[in-house]
Amino acid sequence: MNVLECRDLHVWFDLPDGGQVHPVNGVSFSLAPSERYGLVGESGCGKSTTILALLGLLPPTATVAGSVSIAGTEILAGGEETVRGHRWRDIAMVFQGAMNALNPVKTVGWQIAEPMRAHGIARRAKARERARELLELVGIPAAAADRYPHEFSGGMRQRLSIAMALACEPKVLLADEPTTALDVMVQAQILELLTRLTDELGMALVLVTHDLPLVSQFCHRAAVMYAGKMVEEGPADQLSWESRHPYTRLLFSATPDLYGDEPVVSIPGAPPRLDTAIVGCPFRPRCDVPMDRCAAELPLLTTAGPGHRAACFRTESVVTA
Amino acid sequence: MTTVAPAELRSTGIFRKVLREHKTAVAGLVILGLFVVLAVVSPYLAPYSITERSCAVFEPPSAQHWLGCDDGGVDMLSLLMRGGQTSLVVGFAATLVAMLLGGTVGILSGYFGGWVDAVLMRITDVLLVLPDLVLAMVIAAVWGPSLFHVILVIGLLEWTTTARIVRAEVMSLRERAYVKRARGLGASNTRVIVRHILPQAGPLLIANTVLTVSVAIYLETALAFLGLEDPSVTTWGTILEHAFARTAISSGAWWAIVPDGFVIAAVSIGCFLLGRAIEDALNPRLKVSHLSGRRWRVRVLAGRGADAR
Amino acid sequence: MTEALLEVDDLSIHYPIRRGVGGALTRRPRSVVHAVDGISFRLGRGEMVAVVGESGCGKSTTAAAICGLIAPTGGTVRLEGNAITGLSERRLRTVRRRVQMIYQDPYESLDPLCRVRDILAEPMLIHGIGGSKAERSALAAEALERSGLSPAEAFLDRYPHELSGGQRQRVAIAAALVLDPDVLLADEPVSMLDVSVRAGVLSLLDTLRKDQDTAILMITHDLSTAAHFADRIVVMYLGRIVEQGPAREVVHHPRHPYTKALLSAVPRRDREQQAKPQLLAGETPNPVDIPPGCRFRSRCPVGTDDCERTDPPLVTAGDHETACLFV
C-alpha cells in the first residue's frame, strides 16, 4: 500500500495588491515504502512549495486544495488542526540550510528529543536515550548530544537535521535540497546515509533538487516540475535516457557530464509568471519542438510507458479515459 | 530564490510603496501636513493678534473664541497656531541638526570601523549617558535661555540615537557583495559611501528622522515647561508653561491646557505613524508571519472528486 | 605554447586568530589559519584554468589575493612579469583594470539602486575611460552586446531586480569587460543560477577567451563544469595544490588519491557506469591545526607512515603535477 498519496494538490498565495499567485497547480504523485522519489525543477517551479504544503507549513496568505493521505489517512483536508498531529510523526522534513533549522542556544540532544516530547512519544530519560540512538544512526558519536550546533561542520549539521527529522519515526521524509550547500564529498556521504535509512527503516523519501545527475543516481523514481505543474514522472533511468518531455530532455542537455563530450546548451527564455492564467502549454515559449496545438491546449499527464507519464502532445502513447 | 524586497526599495519608489500599502502612513502624512500648513498660514489665518488682549482672563470657549482665552486675555486658538509655527520650526531644525550629525557619525563609524569607530562611539556613549534635562539646564544656565539654544540642545541629545542606528545599517551594508565589488574595482571610499551606501541607508535615516521630529517637539515642550526657554517666544511649550504658572488648573481653565497637549500628541502620532510605516516597508519580514494568529486556508475544488486514479 | 600571463608563485595567505583578552592573559599560543599555504600555478593568454576543491581549501582566498582584495602573507603574483602583490593602493589601481572579478551571487553583486547604465559606467569613471556620457553609453552598449544582452538599449535603463539571474551575471561580466581586462577571475560564476541558464553564461566566458584572448581563472566546486569548459584543472586541498594538469588528463587519469575520490563522488547521469563513490572518512580538517607531513594523510585510503613524516613535493610528469608519494 502506498505510504503517501498526493492528489491534485493546489496552492495559492495572496499577493499584497490583491491578486493571487498559483505556484502549485494540480500535482499528484504517490510513494511506496522505502522509495526514493526525486522532485526536480528550477527556481520558481513550485517544488519547495509542494513539499511544504504536504507538511502544512504554509504562511497565512496561502490557500490549499487537494488531498494528501499518509497510509490511507487524509491529513490535509482539515487544515492546520488535522495536519499538526501528523507533522513529524508520520511525515517530517529536512531543510536546505541546516543551520537555519537548528536552534543555536539548545544542545543537539535536546533538539532531537524535542519532537518526541512535543508528540508525547517519549520523555526525559527515554527521549535522551533515543536521541543518542538517532545520533549513532546518522553517523555522529552519541557523546555529541551535549554539544551545540555551531560546534559542528556543515555536513554534520545536515546529519543532525536528519536525526531530528527521524525523531518520531516518520513514514515519509521530505528533503528540500539537503545537499545543495554541501561539498561533493559530503554530499555523497549524506546520500549514502539517506540510502541506508530508506532501505533499513522502510521510510519513503522525497528529494527536492535541481541537480539532475543526482536524481539519476540516487532516486528510484522522479518527477519534473515546471510552472507549478508536473510535466513528467517516471523511473529515474527512464527520465535520464528516455525522457518524454522536451523540458526534461533539455535540462539534461544543459547539464555537463563529468566524462561526456556532448556540448552543453542553455534553454532560452525564462519560466512564465504564475500570477496570471497560462493558455496552452506553459513550456511552449521555450520548447524546441512546439506544435500548433501547444499554444491553445494544455497537455495533461498521459501514460508514456510503464509507470512513466508525460504532459506533452508529442508523447507517443495516449491513454483514452 | 527571488529576493524581492531590497531591490524594490529605491529611494523614490519607497514612498509610493509605503503610501500604497499602509493606510496609517497616509493618515500620518495628512496629520503632519495639516499642521505644517496651519503653521505656515497662521500669521494670516489667526483670528486674533497674540500680542493684544481680546477677551477676559481665562474666558471659556465661545462662538468668538473657539478655544477660549489664556490668563492674559489672548485668544487661545491664535496662540496655538502661532505657537505651532515656532514649535514645528524648532522640531524640524533640531531634527535636521540631529540627522546631519548622527548620519555623518554613523556612516563614518560604520564604514571605517577601527579606531574611527572606537573614538566616535565613545563620544556617543558619553552623550547617551548624560541625563538630558541636566545637560539642557546647564546649557540654559550658562548660555541663557533662547530658542536657538533649545534647538542646539535637542539636536545634541538626539543625534546619538540616529548615529547608532545608521552605524549598524552601514556596518551590514559594508559587507554586501556589491560594495566589495565596487572597492575591488578601485572605487575610492568617498565614491563607495556616496553612491552605494548612502542611497541604501537613506530610507532608514529618513524613517528615523521622522520619528525624531516627534521627540524633538516633545523635548521642546519639556524644556519650555521647565522654564529653560525664552518665555517671550510663543511655542506650544511656553503656552503650557504659562498656563501652569498662572494657575489655569485651579481656575478650572482646561482650555488653556488640554488643546495644547492635544496638538502635541497629534503631531507625535502623525510622525509615529509615518515613521513606523516607512520602517515597516524597509523590513518586509515584519509583516504577516507564521506566528500570527491567522492560518492558511483549505479550499475544496468543485467537480474534481472522481478524477483519474 | 602559451606564455604565462599570470604567474602565482608560492603564494601564502595566513590569518592570525585573535586570542582575545583571556587568551592573551593565559598566554595561549597564537593560532594561525593557513588559508593558502604555498601554491604556484600559471595562467596563459586565452586559457581557462579551473581551480576546484571543497570549501575551506583556499580557492576563493586565492582569487581574492590575485585581485588585490587581500594582501598575501608570502609569495608573489606576477602579471606579465611584474609583481602585482604588495603594491600601494595607487599602483594597485592600474592593476585592477587588467584583473577583474566576477562574483558568485548575481543577486547581491549588483547595486540594487543603480541602473545597468550606471553599473557599467562606474568602472569607466573610476579608471578614466570614455570622455563623455555619450561615449560611455556607447562603450556600455557594446559591452552588453558582447555579453549576449541584445539589444543593449533595452537593458541600459533597467534595474537589477528587473533582470533574471542569468542576465544579472551577464551584466556583471559586461561591467568587467568594459575595462578590457587581461584576466577574468570568476568565483563560482554559475553556482547560483538555474541549470538551464548556466550553459549560456559559461559559453560566454568560453567565447571571451577564444575571441578576446582573455585569460580566465574559474573557481568552482563543480568538477563537471571544470571538466567541460576548462583547459587546465588545479585541485586544491587545505591550502595546497594536490594536483594540476590538463583538464581531460586530470579527470580521466587522476593521480592523487584525493582527486580520485572527489571524481568518484560526483553524481553522474549514467547510473550503471558510475563506480561506487569512494567515500572518504570524516571531513576536511581545520586549516588551523594542520597535521605534519601530507595534509591528506588523515583521510587518504592509501597512505603509509612515510606520509606522516614527509610533505610530498610536486611530482611532474609532463604537464601534470601531483603532490603524492605514490605517483
Short mmCIF file of N, CA, C and O in Angstrom, two decimals, chain A residues 42-43 153 155-156 183-189 192 210 213-214 216-217 219 236-237 240-241 251-252 254-267 286, chain C residues 54-55 194-201 203 223-225 227-229 248 251-252 258 261-263 265-271 274 277-283 299:
data_model
loop_
_atom_site.label_atom_id
_atom_site.label_comp_id
_atom_site.label_asym_id
_atom_site.label_seq_id
_atom_site.Cartn_x
_atom_site.Cartn_y
_atom_site.Cartn_z
N GLU A 42 13.57 23.88 -11.55
CA GLU A 42 14.41 25.06 -11.29
C GLU A 42 13.69 26.00 -10.34
O GLU A 42 12.59 25.71 -9.89
N SER A 43 14.33 27.13 -10.07
CA SER A 43 13.72 28.00 -9.07
C SER A 43 12.40 28.54 -9.58
O SER A 43 12.25 28.91 -10.74
N SER A 153 30.40 20.85 11.81
CA SER A 153 30.61 21.33 10.44
C SER A 153 29.31 21.21 9.65
O SER A 153 28.33 20.63 10.11
N GLY A 155 28.36 19.48 7.01
CA GLY A 155 27.86 18.14 6.73
C GLY A 155 27.26 17.49 7.97
O GLY A 155 26.23 16.82 7.92
N MET A 156 27.91 17.71 9.10
CA MET A 156 27.42 17.10 10.32
C MET A 156 26.11 17.75 10.75
O MET A 156 25.23 17.10 11.30
N ASP A 183 29.69 20.27 0.05
CA ASP A 183 30.70 19.81 -0.89
C ASP A 183 30.32 18.45 -1.47
O ASP A 183 29.56 17.71 -0.87
N VAL A 184 30.91 18.13 -2.60
CA VAL A 184 30.52 16.91 -3.30
C VAL A 184 30.83 15.66 -2.48
O VAL A 184 30.06 14.69 -2.49
N MET A 185 31.90 15.68 -1.73
CA MET A 185 32.23 14.51 -0.91
C MET A 185 31.22 14.34 0.21
O MET A 185 30.72 13.24 0.48
N VAL A 186 30.90 15.44 0.88
CA VAL A 186 29.93 15.39 1.97
C VAL A 186 28.56 15.03 1.41
O VAL A 186 27.80 14.29 2.03
N GLN A 187 28.28 15.55 0.23
CA GLN A 187 27.01 15.21 -0.41
C GLN A 187 26.92 13.71 -0.60
O GLN A 187 25.88 13.10 -0.31
N ALA A 188 27.98 13.11 -1.07
CA ALA A 188 27.97 11.66 -1.28
C ALA A 188 27.73 10.93 0.03
O ALA A 188 27.01 9.94 0.08
N GLN A 189 28.33 11.44 1.09
CA GLN A 189 28.14 10.80 2.40
C GLN A 189 26.69 10.90 2.85
O GLN A 189 26.10 9.92 3.34
N GLU A 192 24.54 8.63 0.87
CA GLU A 192 24.72 7.25 1.28
C GLU A 192 23.95 6.98 2.57
O GLU A 192 23.32 5.93 2.74
N HIS A 210 17.62 20.45 -7.79
CA HIS A 210 17.73 20.94 -9.16
C HIS A 210 18.83 20.16 -9.88
O HIS A 210 19.12 20.43 -11.03
N PRO A 213 21.72 14.85 -12.42
CA PRO A 213 22.50 13.62 -12.27
C PRO A 213 22.32 12.98 -10.90
O PRO A 213 22.37 11.76 -10.76
N LEU A 214 22.10 13.83 -9.89
CA LEU A 214 21.90 13.29 -8.55
C LEU A 214 20.64 12.42 -8.53
O LEU A 214 20.63 11.33 -7.95
N SER A 216 19.32 10.92 -11.09
CA SER A 216 19.59 9.72 -11.87
C SER A 216 20.27 8.66 -11.04
O SER A 216 20.00 7.48 -11.15
N GLN A 217 21.17 9.12 -10.21
CA GLN A 217 21.99 8.17 -9.47
C GLN A 217 21.29 7.64 -8.23
O GLN A 217 21.45 6.50 -7.85
N CYS A 219 17.79 8.29 -7.00
CA CYS A 219 16.35 8.06 -6.82
C CYS A 219 15.85 6.88 -7.62
O CYS A 219 16.39 6.55 -8.67
N ALA A 236 13.71 6.76 -12.62
CA ALA A 236 14.80 7.73 -12.81
C ALA A 236 15.62 7.46 -14.06
O ALA A 236 15.98 8.38 -14.79
N ASP A 237 15.89 6.21 -14.34
CA ASP A 237 16.72 5.97 -15.51
C ASP A 237 15.96 6.22 -16.81
O ASP A 237 16.54 6.65 -17.81
N SER A 240 16.20 9.78 -17.46
CA SER A 240 17.52 10.19 -17.91
C SER A 240 17.71 9.92 -19.39
O SER A 240 18.27 10.73 -20.11
N TRP A 241 17.29 8.74 -19.81
CA TRP A 241 17.63 8.34 -21.17
C TRP A 241 16.46 8.27 -22.13
O TRP A 241 16.67 8.29 -23.34
N LEU A 251 16.86 19.89 -20.06
CA LEU A 251 17.56 20.06 -18.79
C LEU A 251 18.80 19.18 -18.74
O LEU A 251 19.86 19.60 -18.28
N PHE A 252 18.65 17.96 -19.20
CA PHE A 252 19.81 17.08 -19.21
C PHE A 252 20.87 17.60 -20.16
O PHE A 252 22.08 17.52 -19.89
N ALA A 254 21.48 20.55 -20.71
CA ALA A 254 22.10 21.75 -20.15
C ALA A 254 23.05 21.42 -19.01
O ALA A 254 23.71 22.31 -18.48
N THR A 255 23.12 20.16 -18.64
CA THR A 255 23.97 19.77 -17.51
C THR A 255 25.22 19.08 -18.01
O THR A 255 25.12 18.04 -18.68
N PRO A 256 26.39 19.62 -17.73
CA PRO A 256 27.61 18.96 -18.21
C PRO A 256 27.83 17.64 -17.48
O PRO A 256 27.60 17.54 -16.27
N ASP A 257 28.28 16.66 -18.20
CA ASP A 257 28.60 15.38 -17.59
C ASP A 257 30.11 15.33 -17.37
O ASP A 257 30.88 15.89 -18.14
N LEU A 258 30.50 14.64 -16.36
CA LEU A 258 31.92 14.65 -15.99
C LEU A 258 32.83 14.13 -17.10
O LEU A 258 33.87 14.69 -17.40
N TYR A 259 32.42 13.06 -17.72
CA TYR A 259 33.30 12.48 -18.75
C TYR A 259 32.77 12.69 -20.15
O TYR A 259 33.43 12.43 -21.12
N GLY A 260 31.53 13.13 -20.25
CA GLY A 260 30.92 13.23 -21.57
C GLY A 260 31.45 14.41 -22.35
O GLY A 260 31.98 15.37 -21.81
N ASP A 261 31.27 14.32 -23.65
CA ASP A 261 31.79 15.35 -24.53
C ASP A 261 30.71 16.17 -25.21
O ASP A 261 31.01 17.07 -25.96
N GLU A 262 29.45 15.80 -24.96
CA GLU A 262 28.39 16.48 -25.68
C GLU A 262 28.39 17.96 -25.30
O GLU A 262 28.61 18.31 -24.15
N PRO A 263 28.09 18.80 -26.29
CA PRO A 263 28.04 20.23 -25.96
C PRO A 263 26.89 20.51 -24.99
O PRO A 263 25.86 19.86 -25.02
N VAL A 264 27.12 21.49 -24.17
CA VAL A 264 26.15 21.85 -23.15
C VAL A 264 25.38 23.07 -23.63
O VAL A 264 25.97 24.05 -24.07
N VAL A 265 24.06 22.98 -23.60
CA VAL A 265 23.25 24.06 -24.19
C VAL A 265 22.26 24.63 -23.18
O VAL A 265 21.60 23.89 -22.47
N SER A 266 22.13 25.93 -23.19
CA SER A 266 21.14 26.59 -22.32
C SER A 266 19.75 26.43 -22.91
O SER A 266 19.61 26.18 -24.10
N ILE A 267 18.77 26.64 -22.08
CA ILE A 267 17.40 26.75 -22.57
C ILE A 267 17.07 28.23 -22.63
O ILE A 267 17.13 28.93 -21.61
N ARG A 286 9.53 28.18 -24.71
CA ARG A 286 10.94 27.80 -24.65
C ARG A 286 11.21 26.44 -25.31
O ARG A 286 12.36 26.01 -25.39
N GLU C 54 37.11 21.64 -2.24
CA GLU C 54 35.96 21.77 -1.35
C GLU C 54 36.06 23.04 -0.53
O GLU C 54 37.06 23.75 -0.59
N SER C 55 35.04 23.31 0.25
CA SER C 55 35.07 24.58 1.00
C SER C 55 36.19 24.53 2.02
O SER C 55 36.43 23.51 2.65
N ASP C 194 20.12 29.07 -12.29
CA ASP C 194 19.39 27.87 -12.67
C ASP C 194 20.17 27.06 -13.70
O ASP C 194 20.91 27.60 -14.51
N VAL C 195 19.93 25.76 -13.66
CA VAL C 195 20.65 24.86 -14.55
C VAL C 195 20.49 25.25 -16.01
O VAL C 195 21.44 25.21 -16.79
N SER C 196 19.26 25.66 -16.38
CA SER C 196 19.03 25.92 -17.80
C SER C 196 19.76 27.15 -18.29
O SER C 196 19.89 27.37 -19.48
N VAL C 197 20.26 27.95 -17.37
CA VAL C 197 20.88 29.22 -17.74
C VAL C 197 22.41 29.12 -17.68
O VAL C 197 23.12 29.90 -18.30
N ARG C 198 22.90 28.16 -16.92
CA ARG C 198 24.34 28.08 -16.68
C ARG C 198 25.15 27.97 -17.95
O ARG C 198 26.15 28.66 -18.13
N ALA C 199 24.70 27.07 -18.82
CA ALA C 199 25.50 26.82 -20.02
C ALA C 199 25.72 28.09 -20.80
O ALA C 199 26.80 28.31 -21.36
N GLY C 200 24.70 28.95 -20.84
CA GLY C 200 24.83 30.19 -21.60
C GLY C 200 25.93 31.08 -21.07
O GLY C 200 26.77 31.60 -21.82
N VAL C 201 25.96 31.24 -19.75
CA VAL C 201 26.97 32.11 -19.15
C VAL C 201 28.36 31.49 -19.32
O VAL C 201 29.33 32.18 -19.64
N SER C 203 29.31 29.46 -21.68
CA SER C 203 29.70 29.59 -23.08
C SER C 203 30.18 30.99 -23.37
O SER C 203 31.11 31.20 -24.17
N LEU C 223 33.00 19.80 -10.48
CA LEU C 223 34.01 19.17 -11.33
C LEU C 223 33.52 18.97 -12.75
O LEU C 223 34.31 19.03 -13.71
N SER C 224 32.23 18.73 -12.92
CA SER C 224 31.72 18.51 -14.28
C SER C 224 31.90 19.77 -15.11
O SER C 224 32.30 19.70 -16.28
N THR C 225 31.59 20.90 -14.53
CA THR C 225 31.77 22.17 -15.26
C THR C 225 33.23 22.38 -15.59
O THR C 225 33.59 22.75 -16.71
N ALA C 227 35.55 20.15 -15.91
CA ALA C 227 35.99 19.19 -16.91
C ALA C 227 35.56 19.62 -18.31
O ALA C 227 36.27 19.42 -19.29
N HIS C 228 34.42 20.23 -18.38
CA HIS C 228 33.84 20.53 -19.67
C HIS C 228 34.39 21.80 -20.31
O HIS C 228 34.51 21.89 -21.51
N PHE C 229 34.66 22.79 -19.47
CA PHE C 229 34.99 24.10 -20.02
C PHE C 229 36.45 24.51 -19.87
O PHE C 229 36.94 25.35 -20.61
N ARG C 248 41.33 17.28 -19.23
CA ARG C 248 40.96 15.91 -19.58
C ARG C 248 41.85 14.90 -18.88
O ARG C 248 41.41 13.85 -18.43
N VAL C 251 40.88 14.57 -15.21
CA VAL C 251 39.58 13.93 -14.99
C VAL C 251 39.59 12.46 -15.42
O VAL C 251 39.02 11.61 -14.76
N HIS C 252 40.28 12.16 -16.50
CA HIS C 252 40.29 10.76 -16.95
C HIS C 252 41.38 9.94 -16.29
O HIS C 252 41.23 8.74 -16.12
N TYR C 258 43.10 12.05 -3.53
CA TYR C 258 42.00 12.97 -3.25
C TYR C 258 41.21 13.24 -4.52
O TYR C 258 39.98 13.21 -4.53
N ALA C 261 39.10 10.29 -5.35
CA ALA C 261 37.91 10.17 -4.50
C ALA C 261 36.88 11.22 -4.88
O ALA C 261 35.67 10.94 -4.96
N LEU C 262 37.35 12.42 -5.12
CA LEU C 262 36.44 13.52 -5.47
C LEU C 262 35.68 13.20 -6.75
O LEU C 262 34.46 13.35 -6.84
N LEU C 263 36.40 12.72 -7.73
CA LEU C 263 35.76 12.40 -9.01
C LEU C 263 34.75 11.28 -8.84
O LEU C 263 33.70 11.27 -9.48
N ALA C 265 32.91 10.71 -6.40
CA ALA C 265 31.74 11.12 -5.64
C ALA C 265 30.79 11.99 -6.45
O ALA C 265 29.69 12.30 -5.98
N VAL C 266 31.20 12.39 -7.65
CA VAL C 266 30.33 13.26 -8.44
C VAL C 266 29.18 12.44 -9.02
O VAL C 266 29.42 11.44 -9.70
N PRO C 267 27.95 12.81 -8.78
CA PRO C 267 26.82 12.04 -9.32
C PRO C 267 26.79 12.16 -10.84
O PRO C 267 27.07 13.22 -11.39
N ARG C 268 26.52 11.06 -11.49
CA ARG C 268 26.50 11.08 -12.94
C ARG C 268 25.19 10.55 -13.47
O ARG C 268 24.51 9.79 -12.81
N ARG C 269 24.91 10.97 -14.66
CA ARG C 269 23.65 10.61 -15.27
C ARG C 269 23.54 9.11 -15.48
O ARG C 269 22.45 8.54 -15.36
N ASP C 270 24.65 8.49 -15.79
CA ASP C 270 24.61 7.08 -16.12
C ASP C 270 24.83 6.26 -14.87
O ASP C 270 25.95 6.09 -14.40
N ARG C 271 23.76 5.72 -14.33
CA ARG C 271 23.86 5.04 -13.04
C ARG C 271 24.71 3.77 -13.14
O ARG C 271 25.42 3.41 -12.23
N GLN C 274 28.57 4.37 -13.30
CA GLN C 274 29.19 5.03 -12.17
C GLN C 274 29.80 4.03 -11.21
O GLN C 274 29.15 3.12 -10.75
N PRO C 277 30.91 5.40 -5.23
CA PRO C 277 31.70 6.55 -4.77
C PRO C 277 32.62 6.16 -3.63
O PRO C 277 32.25 5.42 -2.72
N GLN C 278 33.82 6.66 -3.74
CA GLN C 278 34.80 6.37 -2.72
C GLN C 278 34.62 7.41 -1.62
O GLN C 278 35.01 8.56 -1.77
N LEU C 279 33.99 7.00 -0.55
CA LEU C 279 33.71 7.98 0.49
C LEU C 279 34.87 8.09 1.44
O LEU C 279 35.27 7.12 2.07
N LEU C 280 35.40 9.29 1.55
CA LEU C 280 36.49 9.49 2.48
C LEU C 280 35.92 9.59 3.87
O LEU C 280 34.86 10.13 4.09
N ALA C 281 36.66 9.11 4.81
CA ALA C 281 36.20 9.18 6.19
C ALA C 281 36.23 10.62 6.68
O ALA C 281 37.10 11.40 6.31
N GLY C 282 35.27 10.97 7.49
CA GLY C 282 35.30 12.27 8.15
C GLY C 282 35.17 13.44 7.18
O GLY C 282 34.68 13.31 6.06
N GLU C 283 35.63 14.58 7.64
CA GLU C 283 35.55 15.79 6.82
C GLU C 283 36.90 16.49 6.79
O GLU C 283 37.82 16.10 7.49
N ARG C 299 42.80 11.24 5.80
CA ARG C 299 41.65 10.69 5.10
C ARG C 299 42.05 9.83 3.90
O ARG C 299 41.20 9.33 3.18
#
